[in-house]
């Protein structure tokens, strides 16, 4: 067994010799890398300062210019006006709540009457009851006319994937 492992070790590729590099050359390489990284950082810092103009911001600039013309002075309301508005808002809340309750009551009453009518119909005839609970297609009818598939255009030249780039370059 010792002999077979010796053959395997003997037939393996010889190890490469380590090349000794002068420490000064290693130091110069590291300094070059540091300098390159510093230069890239400086470029990035310079590019950060210049912002790309965005077309959507133009309208905001125009609005800022005329902002003084578009502002209104805040007028202090009198106590009577505040009370009047408060009572008006309260009346509106009461009115809208009553209206909501009335609509809910009408819906509940209609469903109750419909359920009672169906119960009476079921007592009279099961067949009529089954017909009554079937969906009526004429109530929610939807009709569509026209082709279901669009035929292909003859001699159509398909685009080859090229397009016009309209993005502004800054």
XYZ file of N, CA and C in Angstrom:
510
model
N 0.808 -1.189 0.000
C 0.000 0.000 0.000
C 0.857 1.260 0.000
N 1.918 1.228 0.697
C 2.810 2.375 0.739
C 3.403 2.643 -0.624
N 3.613 1.590 -1.377
C 4.197 1.724 -2.694
C 3.229 2.392 -3.659
N 1.925 2.025 -3.577
C 0.945 2.606 -4.490
C 0.743 4.095 -4.223
N 0.741 4.508 -2.966
C 0.594 5.930 -2.674
C 1.823 6.704 -3.123
N 2.972 6.054 -3.129
C 4.189 6.714 -3.591
C 4.096 6.992 -5.084
N 3.504 6.049 -5.831
C 3.361 6.234 -7.271
C 2.427 7.407 -7.572
N 1.349 7.513 -6.790
C 0.412 8.610 -7.016
C 1.079 9.947 -6.757
N 1.845 10.048 -5.718
C 2.524 11.307 -5.392
C 3.594 11.606 -6.420
N 4.235 10.590 -6.906
C 5.326 10.767 -7.843
C 4.804 11.216 -9.202
N 3.612 10.753 -9.595
C 3.087 11.080 -10.914
C 2.324 12.408 -10.938
N 2.137 13.053 -9.810
C 1.409 14.317 -9.758
C 2.257 15.428 -10.362
N 1.585 16.529 -10.751
C 2.289 17.679 -11.338
C 3.184 18.309 -10.280
N 4.366 18.714 -10.678
C 5.239 19.366 -9.700
C 4.689 20.729 -9.313
N 4.904 21.134 -8.094
C 4.404 22.421 -7.612
C 5.202 23.553 -8.230
N 4.498 24.683 -8.493
C 5.176 25.849 -9.051
C 6.046 26.486 -7.995
N 7.096 27.041 -8.460
C 7.975 27.748 -7.554
C 7.413 29.120 -7.278
N 7.450 29.569 -6.065
C 6.966 30.901 -5.728
C 7.976 31.919 -6.209
N 7.454 32.912 -6.937
C 8.323 33.972 -7.429
C 8.412 35.028 -6.343
N 9.593 35.375 -6.002
C 9.776 36.396 -4.974
C 9.679 37.760 -5.632
N 8.788 38.581 -5.079
C 8.594 39.927 -5.603
C 9.192 40.899 -4.611
N 9.807 41.911 -5.182
C 10.433 42.940 -4.364
C 9.346 43.653 -3.555
N 9.510 43.841 -2.251
C 8.493 44.520 -1.443
C 8.205 45.943 -1.916
N 9.170 46.578 -2.543
C 8.972 47.935 -3.056
C 7.954 47.923 -4.198
N 8.004 46.888 -5.064
C 7.055 46.769 -6.172
C 5.648 46.525 -5.626
N 5.531 45.679 -4.607
C 4.227 45.423 -3.975
C 3.658 46.713 -3.403
N 4.497 47.501 -2.753
C 4.073 48.772 -2.166
C 3.607 49.739 -3.247
N 4.339 49.807 -4.382
C 3.951 50.689 -5.488
C 2.593 50.276 -6.063
N 2.369 48.962 -6.202
C 1.082 48.478 -6.720
C -0.069 48.885 -5.794
N 0.120 48.717 -4.506
C -0.914 49.106 -3.540
C -1.194 50.600 -3.609
N -0.117 51.403 -3.749
C -0.295 52.856 -3.842
C -1.061 53.226 -5.111
N -0.766 52.537 -6.230
C -1.490 52.802 -7.476
C -2.982 52.499 -7.304
N -3.282 51.365 -6.655
C -4.684 51.001 -6.420
C -5.384 52.050 -5.570
N -4.704 52.505 -4.501
C -5.289 53.526 -3.626
C -5.544 54.811 -4.395
N -4.572 55.212 -5.223
C -4.699 56.452 -5.982
C -5.861 56.353 -6.974
N -5.989 55.185 -7.611
C -7.079 54.977 -8.563
C -8.435 55.078 -7.869
N -8.559 54.455 -6.705
C -9.814 54.510 -5.946
C -10.113 55.936 -5.512
N -9.092 56.675 -5.071
C -9.287 58.073 -4.665
C -9.760 58.916 -5.837
N -9.178 58.713 -7.023
C -9.599 59.464 -8.209
C -11.055 59.162 -8.561
N -11.456 57.896 -8.475
C -12.848 57.541 -8.751
C -13.789 58.190 -7.744
N -13.385 58.227 -6.475
C -14.206 58.883 -5.454
C -14.348 60.371 -5.739
N -13.264 61.010 -6.167
C -13.326 62.440 -6.489
C -14.271 62.681 -7.659
N -14.213 61.807 -8.688
C -15.121 61.943 -9.827
C -16.571 61.816 -9.376
N -16.835 60.828 -8.520
C -18.199 60.636 -8.025
C -18.680 61.847 -7.239
N -17.800 62.431 -6.433
C -18.180 63.616 -5.658
C -18.514 64.776 -6.580
N -17.740 64.945 -7.651
C -18.015 66.024 -8.601
C -19.335 65.790 -9.319
N -19.609 64.541 -9.693
C -20.849 64.231 -10.402
C -22.066 64.365 -9.500
N -21.903 64.146 -8.217
C -23.025 64.282 -7.284
C -23.534 65.712 -7.242
N -22.633 66.654 -7.378
C -23.024 68.065 -7.259
C -23.909 68.503 -8.416
N -23.617 68.024 -9.634
C -24.405 68.438 -10.795
C -25.621 67.529 -10.912
N -26.781 68.095 -10.721
C -28.018 67.329 -10.795
C -28.586 67.406 -12.202
N -29.187 66.334 -12.632
C -29.822 66.320 -13.937
C -31.149 67.065 -13.840
N -31.432 67.962 -14.770
C -32.722 68.650 -14.724
C -33.848 67.698 -15.120
N -34.921 67.765 -14.400
C -36.077 66.923 -14.675
C -37.178 67.820 -15.216
N -37.789 67.377 -16.327
C -38.812 68.194 -16.979
C -40.011 68.447 -16.082
N -40.321 67.505 -15.176
C -41.497 67.660 -14.322
C -41.340 68.815 -13.334
N -40.105 69.182 -13.040
C -39.884 70.235 -12.056
C -40.071 71.632 -12.642
N -40.140 71.758 -13.969
C -40.297 73.077 -14.580
C -41.586 73.748 -14.137
N -42.671 72.989 -14.069
C -43.945 73.576 -13.663
C -43.877 74.057 -12.217
N -43.150 73.332 -11.372
C -43.012 73.764 -9.987
C -42.238 75.069 -9.902
N -41.236 75.230 -10.748
C -40.481 76.491 -10.756
C -41.385 77.653 -11.147
N -42.205 77.413 -12.181
C -43.117 78.480 -12.609
C -44.099 78.835 -11.496
N -44.585 77.813 -10.793
C -45.519 78.074 -9.700
C -44.846 78.844 -8.570
N -43.581 78.562 -8.320
C -42.875 79.289 -7.264
C -42.734 80.765 -7.621
N -42.540 81.041 -8.922
C -42.402 82.439 -9.349
C -43.681 83.237 -9.104
N -44.825 82.606 -9.332
C -46.094 83.317 -9.190
C -46.783 82.991 -7.871
N -46.065 82.409 -6.946
C -46.670 82.005 -5.672
C -47.209 83.201 -4.905
N -46.516 84.324 -4.981
C -46.978 85.504 -4.240
C -48.310 86.008 -4.787
N -48.528 85.870 -6.086
C -49.793 86.306 -6.682
C -50.925 85.332 -6.358
N -50.593 84.091 -6.146
C -51.614 83.065 -5.953
C -52.004 82.855 -4.499
N -51.347 83.496 -3.588
C -51.664 83.296 -2.173
C -52.755 84.263 -1.728
N -53.552 83.806 -0.791
C -54.592 84.651 -0.204
C -54.235 84.935 1.233
N -54.685 86.047 1.667
C -54.447 86.396 3.067
C -55.395 85.590 3.947
N -54.884 85.152 5.073
C -55.723 84.434 6.026
C -56.549 85.451 6.799
N -57.849 85.379 6.606
C -58.713 86.298 7.337
C -59.269 85.568 8.547
N -59.255 86.224 9.654
C -59.777 85.646 10.893
C -61.298 85.740 10.869
N -61.965 84.602 11.089
C -63.427 84.581 11.097
C -63.944 85.125 12.426
N -65.083 85.757 12.325
C -65.705 86.262 13.551
C -66.341 85.092 14.297
N -66.661 85.348 15.547
C -67.251 84.297 16.381
C -68.604 83.865 15.821
N -69.374 84.821 15.332
C -70.695 84.512 14.777
C -70.566 83.620 13.531
N -69.574 83.953 12.683
C -69.374 83.167 11.460
C -68.935 81.737 11.796
N -68.070 81.591 12.791
C -67.632 80.261 13.215
C -68.811 79.444 13.735
N -69.669 80.075 14.561
C -70.847 79.379 15.083
C -71.805 78.985 13.959
N -71.981 79.904 13.009
C -72.874 79.643 11.888
C -72.377 78.432 11.085
N -71.088 78.382 10.811
C -70.508 77.256 10.069
C -70.609 75.955 10.862
N -70.380 76.036 12.159
C -70.468 74.854 13.017
C -71.875 74.269 12.982
N -72.892 75.136 13.125
C -74.280 74.666 13.115
C -74.674 74.128 11.739
N -74.184 74.762 10.694
C -74.477 74.292 9.342
C -73.881 72.895 9.117
N -72.659 72.690 9.589
C -72.019 71.379 9.461
C -72.776 70.322 10.264
N -73.248 70.710 11.448
C -74.008 69.788 12.285
C -75.328 69.405 11.604
N -76.013 70.400 11.019
C -77.264 70.121 10.309
C -77.017 69.180 9.125
N -75.914 69.414 8.419
C -75.604 68.568 7.271
C -75.352 67.122 7.712
N -74.652 66.938 8.817
C -74.393 65.590 9.336
C -75.701 64.888 9.684
N -76.610 65.598 10.344
C -77.898 65.009 10.724
C -78.691 64.644 9.477
N -78.718 65.549 8.482
C -79.456 65.305 7.243
C -78.905 64.088 6.501
N -77.576 64.015 6.343
C -76.992 62.902 5.596
C -77.188 61.577 6.339
N -77.169 61.609 7.680
C -77.405 60.388 8.455
C -78.848 59.913 8.266
N -79.809 60.842 8.302
C -81.218 60.478 8.098
C -81.429 59.902 6.699
N -80.779 60.510 5.722
C -80.908 60.029 4.348
C -80.330 58.613 4.226
N -79.195 58.381 4.843
C -78.563 57.055 4.825
C -79.475 56.020 5.480
N -80.048 56.371 6.628
C -80.941 55.447 7.337
C -82.186 55.137 6.498
N -82.724 56.153 5.797
C -83.912 55.941 4.970
C -83.607 54.966 3.832
N -82.472 55.135 3.183
C -82.102 54.242 2.081
C -81.902 52.820 2.605
N -81.216 52.686 3.744
C -81.015 51.353 4.337
C -82.355 50.714 4.693
N -83.280 51.502 5.230
C -84.605 50.987 5.578
C -85.358 50.505 4.351
N -85.286 51.267 3.254
C -85.961 50.862 2.022
C -85.390 49.552 1.488
N -84.069 49.433 1.547
C -83.437 48.196 1.060
C -83.853 47.013 1.933
N -83.826 47.201 3.244
C -84.221 46.121 4.161
C -85.672 45.720 3.953
N -86.537 46.714 3.772
C -87.963 46.438 3.575
C -88.182 45.670 2.267
N -87.483 46.073 1.210
C -87.641 45.395 -0.081
C -87.169 43.947 -0.001
N -86.040 43.709 0.665
C -85.550 42.323 0.787
C -86.489 41.487 1.659
N -87.051 42.110 2.696
C -87.986 41.393 3.578
C -89.242 40.986 2.805
N -89.796 41.933 2.026
C -90.995 41.632 1.246
C -90.707 40.565 0.190
N -89.535 40.627 -0.418
C -89.183 39.633 -1.435
C -89.060 38.250 -0.805
N -88.455 38.172 0.378
C -88.317 36.880 1.063
C -89.684 36.319 1.444
N -90.591 37.194 1.918
C -91.941 36.738 2.273
C -92.696 36.238 1.045
N -92.556 36.966 -0.066
C -93.246 36.564 -1.295
C -92.719 35.214 -1.788
N -91.396 35.011 -1.699
C -90.830 33.726 -2.116
C -91.298 32.589 -1.208
N -91.433 32.873 0.088
C -91.912 31.844 1.021
C -93.353 31.454 0.690
N -94.203 32.443 0.395
C -95.596 32.158 0.021
C -95.652 31.364 -1.283
N -94.784 31.754 -2.229
C -94.762 31.060 -3.518
C -94.321 29.609 -3.343
N -93.398 29.374 -2.447
C -92.917 28.016 -2.194
C -94.034 27.154 -1.600
N -94.865 27.782 -0.744
C -95.995 27.038 -0.178
C -96.980 26.642 -1.275
N -97.178 27.535 -2.244
C -98.146 27.279 -3.313
C -97.626 26.224 -4.298
N -96.408 26.482 -4.839
C -95.889 25.567 -5.865
C -94.360 25.589 -5.846
N -93.780 24.400 -5.737
C -92.313 24.284 -5.719
C -91.727 24.616 -7.089
N -92.435 24.239 -8.162
C -91.948 24.507 -9.518
C -91.871 26.007 -9.789
N -92.912 26.728 -9.393
C -92.899 28.184 -9.599
C -91.800 28.846 -8.772
N -91.565 28.308 -7.577
C -90.510 28.850 -6.717
C -89.139 28.677 -7.378
N -88.901 27.477 -7.928
C -87.614 27.206 -8.596
C -87.444 28.137 -9.789
N -88.521 28.357 -10.546
C -88.448 29.276 -11.688
C -88.204 30.715 -11.223
N -88.769 31.069 -10.078
C -88.633 32.447 -9.586
C -87.215 32.756 -9.121
N -86.525 31.748 -8.593
C -85.177 32.038 -8.090
C -84.101 31.877 -9.168
N -84.515 31.475 -10.386
C -83.554 31.391 -11.487
C -83.150 32.805 -11.918
N -81.900 32.918 -12.409
C -81.424 34.223 -12.883
C -82.106 34.566 -14.198
N -82.451 35.831 -14.353
C -83.081 36.298 -15.577
C -82.006 36.946 -16.453
N -81.645 36.328 -17.578
C -80.577 36.894 -18.410
C -80.958 38.216 -19.076
N -82.258 38.498 -19.175
C -82.668 39.746 -19.826
C -82.438 40.964 -18.930
N -82.310 40.746 -17.612
C -82.094 41.880 -16.707
C -80.695 42.460 -16.904
N -79.725 41.591 -16.882
C -78.344 42.026 -17.070
C -77.831 41.481 -18.396
N -78.471 41.898 -19.473
C -78.090 41.361 -20.774
C -76.859 42.095 -21.299
N -75.992 41.324 -21.937
C -74.794 41.887 -22.543
C -74.618 41.211 -23.888
N -74.647 41.997 -24.918
C -74.447 41.423 -26.243
C -73.277 42.131 -26.905
N -72.548 41.355 -27.694
C -71.361 41.897 -28.334
C -71.358 41.410 -29.762
N -71.102 42.308 -30.667
C -71.011 41.897 -32.064
C -69.635 42.293 -32.584
N -69.142 41.515 -33.499
C -67.830 41.801 -34.064
C -66.976 40.558 -34.075
N -65.818 40.663 -34.659
C -64.959 39.473 -34.741
C -64.390 39.106 -33.376
N -64.269 37.804 -33.158
C -63.679 37.348 -31.901
C -62.167 37.320 -31.994
N -61.649 37.207 -33.210
C -60.209 37.233 -33.417
C -59.901 38.221 -34.533
N -58.778 38.872 -34.433
C -58.372 39.812 -35.468
C -57.459 39.088 -36.448
N -57.786 39.118 -37.730
C -56.920 38.434 -38.692
C -55.592 39.176 -38.834
N -54.516 38.465 -39.170
C -53.222 39.134 -39.307
C -53.198 40.064 -40.514
N -52.409 41.110 -40.419
C -52.266 42.065 -41.514
C -51.320 41.456 -42.546
N -51.736 41.446 -43.817
C -50.902 40.865 -44.868
C -49.719 41.790 -45.152
N -48.586 41.198 -45.411
C -47.336 41.909 -45.740
C -46.915 42.883 -44.648
N -47.177 42.540 -43.408
C -46.790 43.407 -42.285
C -45.312 43.223 -41.990
N -44.588 44.329 -41.937
C -43.161 44.285 -41.629
C -42.992 44.418 -40.124
N -42.552 43.350 -39.486
C -42.366 43.379 -38.049
C -41.167 44.244 -37.693
N -41.253 45.002 -36.599
C -40.093 45.802 -36.192
C -38.960 44.882 -35.755
N -37.737 45.292 -36.084
C -36.599 44.434 -35.773
C -35.992 44.740 -34.418
N -36.713 45.418 -33.571
C -36.221 45.669 -32.223
C -35.523 47.002 -32.080
N -35.380 47.767 -33.147
C -34.725 49.065 -33.042
C -35.759 50.111 -32.630
N -35.305 51.096 -31.909
C -36.194 52.172 -31.505
C -35.383 53.454 -31.393
N -36.079 54.570 -31.419
C -35.416 55.869 -31.314
C -35.279 56.234 -29.855
N -34.065 56.461 -29.423
C -33.801 56.842 -28.038
C -34.055 58.340 -27.907
N -34.955 58.718 -27.021
C -35.289 60.126 -26.843
C -34.828 60.662 -25.500
N -34.137 59.838 -24.726
C -33.663 60.272 -23.421
C -32.550 61.286 -23.601
N -32.650 62.405 -22.881
C -31.621 63.433 -22.965
C -30.370 62.974 -22.236
N -29.227 63.276 -22.816
C -27.951 62.917 -22.203
C -27.357 64.172 -21.602
N -26.975 64.111 -20.348
C -26.426 65.281 -19.668
C -24.967 65.073 -19.387
